[in-house]
Amino acid sequence: MTTTRFERRRDHYIVSSDPSLLDPNAINAAFESKAMYWCTPLPPAALQTMLKNSYCLGLYIDVARLHPVGLATQPKPEQIGLARIITDFVTFAYLTDVYVVPEEQGKGLGNWLIECTGEVLDGMGDLRGAWLIASEGKGDEYYRKKLGMTPLEQGKNGICMMRRLGPKGFGSNEDDAPPH
């Protein structure tokens, strides 16, 4: 797969990989919310670098379709979600920072965003593996069902998944804990 643009539309919603649609302010606002307990907002330059070096599927409200105004220049879609894939576009993909803003939840948009993510992963014909970190229970069951993910059994076939936390990595301080 190359960095081909991905876009799907449903009603007045869009899932798109077009980087010009990404709204760093909306993304940082989501990073600041309690719903995204694993991350914190980033300085603007760091956020721009992160987005530039990832394949991002933004979830948007197509404001122009929802409220047509007949102007030559249509308003930019409003970002309401994200699925960020860190990838080489051939063998490796890591899914992270998946969210839908609370006001738009309960409409099937998160499922749709993950289905679109699955389409992107399916397009990587030489993919060796896709990875993600999910909460035990509901989170891992969801990704098993939606993306065919399975937990990595440590030590099986000589494989051991390892990590190194940075100073702002989730779990790097005692106060980090997912909400119950």
PDB file of C-alpha atoms in Angstrom:
ATOM      1  CA  MET A   1       0.000   0.000   0.000  1.00  0.00           C
ATOM      2  CA  THR A   2       1.104   3.529  -0.635  1.00  0.00           C
ATOM      3  CA  THR A   3      -0.076   6.627   1.135  1.00  0.00           C
ATOM      4  CA  THR A   4      -3.170   6.668  -1.075  1.00  0.00           C
ATOM      5  CA  ARG A   5      -5.930   8.891   0.165  1.00  0.00           C
ATOM      6  CA  PHE A   6      -8.780   7.056   1.876  1.00  0.00           C
ATOM      7  CA  GLU A   7     -12.272   8.509   2.105  1.00  0.00           C
ATOM      8  CA  ARG A   8     -15.696   7.136   2.987  1.00  0.00           C
ATOM      9  CA  ARG A   9     -18.962   9.030   3.473  1.00  0.00           C
ATOM     10  CA  ARG A  10     -22.067   8.131   5.445  1.00  0.00           C
ATOM     11  CA  ASP A  11     -24.979  10.543   5.779  1.00  0.00           C
ATOM     12  CA  HIS A  12     -23.315  13.821   6.796  1.00  0.00           C
ATOM     13  CA  TYR A  13     -20.146  12.167   8.169  1.00  0.00           C
ATOM     14  CA  ILE A  14     -16.760  11.611   6.542  1.00  0.00           C
ATOM     15  CA  VAL A  15     -13.807   9.371   7.363  1.00  0.00           C
ATOM     16  CA  SER A  16     -10.777  10.680   5.499  1.00  0.00           C
ATOM     17  CA  SER A  17      -7.007  10.371   5.495  1.00  0.00           C
ATOM     18  CA  ASP A  18      -6.649  13.849   3.956  1.00  0.00           C
ATOM     19  CA  PRO A  19      -4.098  15.552   6.246  1.00  0.00           C
ATOM     20  CA  SER A  20      -5.385  19.017   5.310  1.00  0.00           C
ATOM     21  CA  LEU A  21      -8.642  18.239   7.142  1.00  0.00           C
ATOM     22  CA  LEU A  22      -6.974  17.399  10.468  1.00  0.00           C
ATOM     23  CA  ASP A  23      -7.728  19.954  13.189  1.00  0.00           C
ATOM     24  CA  PRO A  24      -4.839  20.015  15.685  1.00  0.00           C
ATOM     25  CA  ASN A  25      -6.884  22.096  18.149  1.00  0.00           C
ATOM     26  CA  ALA A  26      -9.708  19.533  18.140  1.00  0.00           C
ATOM     27  CA  ILE A  27      -7.214  16.689  18.541  1.00  0.00           C
ATOM     28  CA  ASN A  28      -5.455  18.373  21.465  1.00  0.00           C
ATOM     29  CA  ALA A  29      -8.830  19.107  23.078  1.00  0.00           C
ATOM     30  CA  ALA A  30      -9.643  15.391  22.845  1.00  0.00           C
ATOM     31  CA  PHE A  31      -6.202  14.511  24.258  1.00  0.00           C
ATOM     32  CA  GLU A  32      -7.009  16.749  27.213  1.00  0.00           C
ATOM     33  CA  SER A  33     -10.319  15.009  27.972  1.00  0.00           C
ATOM     34  CA  LYS A  34     -10.731  12.385  30.683  1.00  0.00           C
ATOM     35  CA  ALA A  35     -11.992   9.947  28.041  1.00  0.00           C
ATOM     36  CA  MET A  36      -8.430   9.778  26.658  1.00  0.00           C
ATOM     37  CA  TYR A  37      -6.829   9.014  30.003  1.00  0.00           C
ATOM     38  CA  TRP A  38      -3.704   7.539  28.350  1.00  0.00           C
ATOM     39  CA  CYS A  39      -2.482  10.770  26.772  1.00  0.00           C
ATOM     40  CA  THR A  40      -2.050  14.470  27.339  1.00  0.00           C
ATOM     41  CA  PRO A  41      -2.142  17.461  24.978  1.00  0.00           C
ATOM     42  CA  LEU A  42       1.061  18.121  23.061  1.00  0.00           C
ATOM     43  CA  PRO A  43       2.836  21.365  22.218  1.00  0.00           C
ATOM     44  CA  PRO A  44       1.722  22.523  18.731  1.00  0.00           C
ATOM     45  CA  ALA A  45       5.019  21.697  17.010  1.00  0.00           C
ATOM     46  CA  ALA A  46       5.150  18.213  18.563  1.00  0.00           C
ATOM     47  CA  LEU A  47       1.517  17.557  17.592  1.00  0.00           C
ATOM     48  CA  GLN A  48       2.188  18.637  13.992  1.00  0.00           C
ATOM     49  CA  THR A  49       5.206  16.309  13.810  1.00  0.00           C
ATOM     50  CA  MET A  50       3.194  13.425  15.269  1.00  0.00           C
ATOM     51  CA  LEU A  51       0.374  13.910  12.757  1.00  0.00           C
ATOM     52  CA  LYS A  52       2.745  14.362   9.802  1.00  0.00           C
ATOM     53  CA  ASN A  53       4.508  11.084  10.630  1.00  0.00           C
ATOM     54  CA  SER A  54       1.323   9.032  11.022  1.00  0.00           C
ATOM     55  CA  TYR A  55      -1.443   7.828   8.732  1.00  0.00           C
ATOM     56  CA  CYS A  56      -4.487   9.460  10.281  1.00  0.00           C
ATOM     57  CA  LEU A  57      -8.119   8.675   9.622  1.00  0.00           C
ATOM     58  CA  GLY A  58     -10.079  11.678  10.785  1.00  0.00           C
ATOM     59  CA  LEU A  59     -13.793  11.427  11.495  1.00  0.00           C
ATOM     60  CA  TYR A  60     -15.699  14.560  10.534  1.00  0.00           C
ATOM     61  CA  ILE A  61     -19.116  16.129  10.330  1.00  0.00           C
ATOM     62  CA  ASP A  62     -19.563  17.373   6.772  1.00  0.00           C
ATOM     63  CA  VAL A  63     -20.829  20.804   7.808  1.00  0.00           C
ATOM     64  CA  ALA A  64     -21.413  21.858   4.183  1.00  0.00           C
ATOM     65  CA  ARG A  65     -23.702  18.875   3.605  1.00  0.00           C
ATOM     66  CA  LEU A  66     -25.462  19.255   6.941  1.00  0.00           C
ATOM     67  CA  HIS A  67     -26.073  23.003   6.514  1.00  0.00           C
ATOM     68  CA  PRO A  68     -25.723  23.905   2.811  1.00  0.00           C
ATOM     69  CA  VAL A  69     -25.098  27.612   2.348  1.00  0.00           C
ATOM     70  CA  GLY A  70     -24.481  27.815  -1.395  1.00  0.00           C
ATOM     71  CA  LEU A  71     -21.127  29.551  -1.079  1.00  0.00           C
ATOM     72  CA  ALA A  72     -18.303  28.990  -3.544  1.00  0.00           C
ATOM     73  CA  THR A  73     -16.051  28.078  -0.625  1.00  0.00           C
ATOM     74  CA  GLN A  74     -17.552  25.480   1.638  1.00  0.00           C
ATOM     75  CA  PRO A  75     -16.751  25.333   5.352  1.00  0.00           C
ATOM     76  CA  LYS A  76     -14.148  22.813   6.463  1.00  0.00           C
ATOM     77  CA  PRO A  77     -15.586  19.634   8.006  1.00  0.00           C
ATOM     78  CA  GLU A  78     -15.652  19.571  11.818  1.00  0.00           C
ATOM     79  CA  GLN A  79     -13.338  16.944  13.328  1.00  0.00           C
ATOM     80  CA  ILE A  80     -15.069  14.681  15.843  1.00  0.00           C
ATOM     81  CA  GLY A  81     -12.790  11.645  15.923  1.00  0.00           C
ATOM     82  CA  LEU A  82      -9.503  10.070  14.974  1.00  0.00           C
ATOM     83  CA  ALA A  83      -7.774   6.738  14.415  1.00  0.00           C
ATOM     84  CA  ARG A  84      -4.011   7.171  14.103  1.00  0.00           C
ATOM     85  CA  ILE A  85      -1.878   4.478  12.486  1.00  0.00           C
ATOM     86  CA  ILE A  86       1.886   4.480  12.845  1.00  0.00           C
ATOM     87  CA  THR A  87       3.113   2.474   9.854  1.00  0.00           C
ATOM     88  CA  ASP A  88       5.742   1.890   7.191  1.00  0.00           C
ATOM     89  CA  PHE A  89       2.822   1.199   4.778  1.00  0.00           C
ATOM     90  CA  VAL A  90       4.161  -2.293   4.052  1.00  0.00           C
ATOM     91  CA  THR A  91       4.841  -4.622   6.993  1.00  0.00           C
ATOM     92  CA  PHE A  92       3.963  -2.880  10.259  1.00  0.00           C
ATOM     93  CA  ALA A  93       1.029  -0.904  11.661  1.00  0.00           C
ATOM     94  CA  TYR A  94       0.324   0.298  15.192  1.00  0.00           C
ATOM     95  CA  LEU A  95      -3.153   1.671  15.922  1.00  0.00           C
ATOM     96  CA  THR A  96      -3.407   4.346  18.598  1.00  0.00           C
ATOM     97  CA  ASP A  97      -5.279   7.484  19.680  1.00  0.00           C
ATOM     98  CA  VAL A  98      -8.706   6.215  18.616  1.00  0.00           C
ATOM     99  CA  TYR A  99     -11.605   8.380  19.766  1.00  0.00           C
ATOM    100  CA  VAL A 100     -15.006   9.825  18.967  1.00  0.00           C
ATOM    101  CA  VAL A 101     -16.034  12.925  20.920  1.00  0.00           C
ATOM    102  CA  PRO A 102     -18.680  12.154  23.575  1.00  0.00           C
ATOM    103  CA  GLU A 103     -21.363  14.294  21.878  1.00  0.00           C
ATOM    104  CA  GLU A 104     -21.236  12.055  18.785  1.00  0.00           C
ATOM    105  CA  GLN A 105     -20.995   8.684  20.523  1.00  0.00           C
ATOM    106  CA  GLY A 106     -23.844   6.188  20.377  1.00  0.00           C
ATOM    107  CA  LYS A 107     -24.391   6.689  16.617  1.00  0.00           C
ATOM    108  CA  GLY A 108     -22.227   3.824  15.366  1.00  0.00           C
ATOM    109  CA  LEU A 109     -19.469   6.228  14.297  1.00  0.00           C
ATOM    110  CA  GLY A 110     -16.747   4.530  16.345  1.00  0.00           C
ATOM    111  CA  ASN A 111     -17.616   1.178  14.780  1.00  0.00           C
ATOM    112  CA  TRP A 112     -17.549   2.760  11.337  1.00  0.00           C
ATOM    113  CA  LEU A 113     -14.176   4.403  12.027  1.00  0.00           C
ATOM    114  CA  ILE A 114     -12.730   1.031  13.076  1.00  0.00           C
ATOM    115  CA  GLU A 115     -14.265  -0.669  10.010  1.00  0.00           C
ATOM    116  CA  CYS A 116     -12.503   1.945   7.875  1.00  0.00           C
ATOM    117  CA  THR A 117      -9.274   1.257   9.770  1.00  0.00           C
ATOM    118  CA  GLY A 118      -9.747  -2.419   8.935  1.00  0.00           C
ATOM    119  CA  GLU A 119     -10.065  -1.520   5.241  1.00  0.00           C
ATOM    120  CA  VAL A 120      -6.773   0.369   5.409  1.00  0.00           C
ATOM    121  CA  LEU A 121      -5.046  -2.573   7.129  1.00  0.00           C
ATOM    122  CA  ASP A 122      -6.542  -5.024   4.616  1.00  0.00           C
ATOM    123  CA  GLY A 123      -4.989  -2.930   1.834  1.00  0.00           C
ATOM    124  CA  MET A 124      -1.501  -3.636   3.178  1.00  0.00           C
ATOM    125  CA  GLY A 125      -0.849  -6.861   1.281  1.00  0.00           C
ATOM    126  CA  ASP A 126       2.536  -7.543   2.889  1.00  0.00           C
ATOM    127  CA  LEU A 127       1.490  -6.630   6.432  1.00  0.00           C
ATOM    128  CA  ARG A 128       3.313  -8.801   8.982  1.00  0.00           C
ATOM    129  CA  GLY A 129       1.301  -7.547  11.898  1.00  0.00           C
ATOM    130  CA  ALA A 130      -0.891  -4.804  13.261  1.00  0.00           C
ATOM    131  CA  TRP A 131      -0.703  -3.897  16.917  1.00  0.00           C
ATOM    132  CA  LEU A 132      -2.620  -1.900  19.470  1.00  0.00           C
ATOM    133  CA  ILE A 133      -2.966  -1.550  23.200  1.00  0.00           C
ATOM    134  CA  ALA A 134      -6.486  -2.029  24.573  1.00  0.00           C
ATOM    135  CA  SER A 135      -8.116  -2.267  27.969  1.00  0.00           C
ATOM    136  CA  GLU A 136      -8.715  -5.820  29.149  1.00  0.00           C
ATOM    137  CA  GLY A 137     -12.321  -6.929  28.941  1.00  0.00           C
ATOM    138  CA  LYS A 138     -14.466  -4.722  26.742  1.00  0.00           C
ATOM    139  CA  GLY A 139     -11.561  -3.168  24.821  1.00  0.00           C
ATOM    140  CA  ASP A 140      -9.766  -6.331  23.821  1.00  0.00           C
ATOM    141  CA  GLU A 141     -13.051  -8.120  23.035  1.00  0.00           C
ATOM    142  CA  TYR A 142     -14.110  -5.236  20.801  1.00  0.00           C
ATOM    143  CA  TYR A 143     -10.884  -5.212  18.756  1.00  0.00           C
ATOM    144  CA  ARG A 144     -10.948  -9.015  18.485  1.00  0.00           C
ATOM    145  CA  LYS A 145     -14.410  -8.837  16.974  1.00  0.00           C
ATOM    146  CA  LYS A 146     -13.912  -5.756  14.771  1.00  0.00           C
ATOM    147  CA  LEU A 147     -10.323  -6.156  13.541  1.00  0.00           C
ATOM    148  CA  GLY A 148      -9.488  -9.792  14.241  1.00  0.00           C
ATOM    149  CA  MET A 149      -6.870  -8.776  16.823  1.00  0.00           C
ATOM    150  CA  THR A 150      -5.683 -11.337  19.370  1.00  0.00           C
ATOM    151  CA  PRO A 151      -3.691 -10.865  22.559  1.00  0.00           C
ATOM    152  CA  LEU A 152       0.033 -11.491  22.199  1.00  0.00           C
ATOM    153  CA  GLU A 153       0.963 -14.476  24.298  1.00  0.00           C
ATOM    154  CA  GLN A 154       4.272 -13.514  25.873  1.00  0.00           C
ATOM    155  CA  GLY A 155       6.984 -16.085  25.216  1.00  0.00           C
ATOM    156  CA  LYS A 156       4.998 -18.067  22.632  1.00  0.00           C
ATOM    157  CA  ASN A 157       7.189 -18.931  19.638  1.00  0.00           C
ATOM    158  CA  GLY A 158      10.021 -17.033  21.291  1.00  0.00           C
ATOM    159  CA  ILE A 159       8.195 -13.677  21.006  1.00  0.00           C
ATOM    160  CA  CYS A 160       8.284 -11.127  23.781  1.00  0.00           C
ATOM    161  CA  MET A 161       6.653  -7.714  23.383  1.00  0.00           C
ATOM    162  CA  MET A 162       8.596  -5.026  25.203  1.00  0.00           C
ATOM    163  CA  ARG A 163       8.262  -1.305  25.850  1.00  0.00           C
ATOM    164  CA  ARG A 164      10.184   1.660  27.108  1.00  0.00           C
ATOM    165  CA  LEU A 165       8.136   4.479  28.562  1.00  0.00           C
ATOM    166  CA  GLY A 166       9.043   8.086  27.991  1.00  0.00           C
ATOM    167  CA  PRO A 167       8.535  10.680  30.716  1.00  0.00           C
ATOM    168  CA  LYS A 168       4.964  11.317  29.511  1.00  0.00           C
ATOM    169  CA  GLY A 169       4.088   7.711  28.664  1.00  0.00           C
ATOM    170  CA  PHE A 170       0.923   6.236  30.148  1.00  0.00           C
ATOM    171  CA  GLY A 171       1.880   4.236  33.194  1.00  0.00           C
ATOM    172  CA  SER A 172       5.024   6.249  33.851  1.00  0.00           C
ATOM    173  CA  ASN A 173       3.634   7.690  37.050  1.00  0.00           C
ATOM    174  CA  GLU A 174       1.702   6.111  39.916  1.00  0.00           C
ATOM    175  CA  ASP A 175      -1.403   8.238  39.325  1.00  0.00           C
ATOM    176  CA  ASP A 176      -2.016   6.705  35.880  1.00  0.00           C
ATOM    177  CA  ALA A 177      -4.940   4.369  35.986  1.00  0.00           C
ATOM    178  CA  PRO A 178      -7.705   3.722  33.527  1.00  0.00           C
ATOM    179  CA  PRO A 179     -11.130   4.802  34.729  1.00  0.00           C
ATOM    180  CA  HIS A 180     -13.352   2.031  36.084  1.00  0.00           C
TER     181      HIS A 180
END
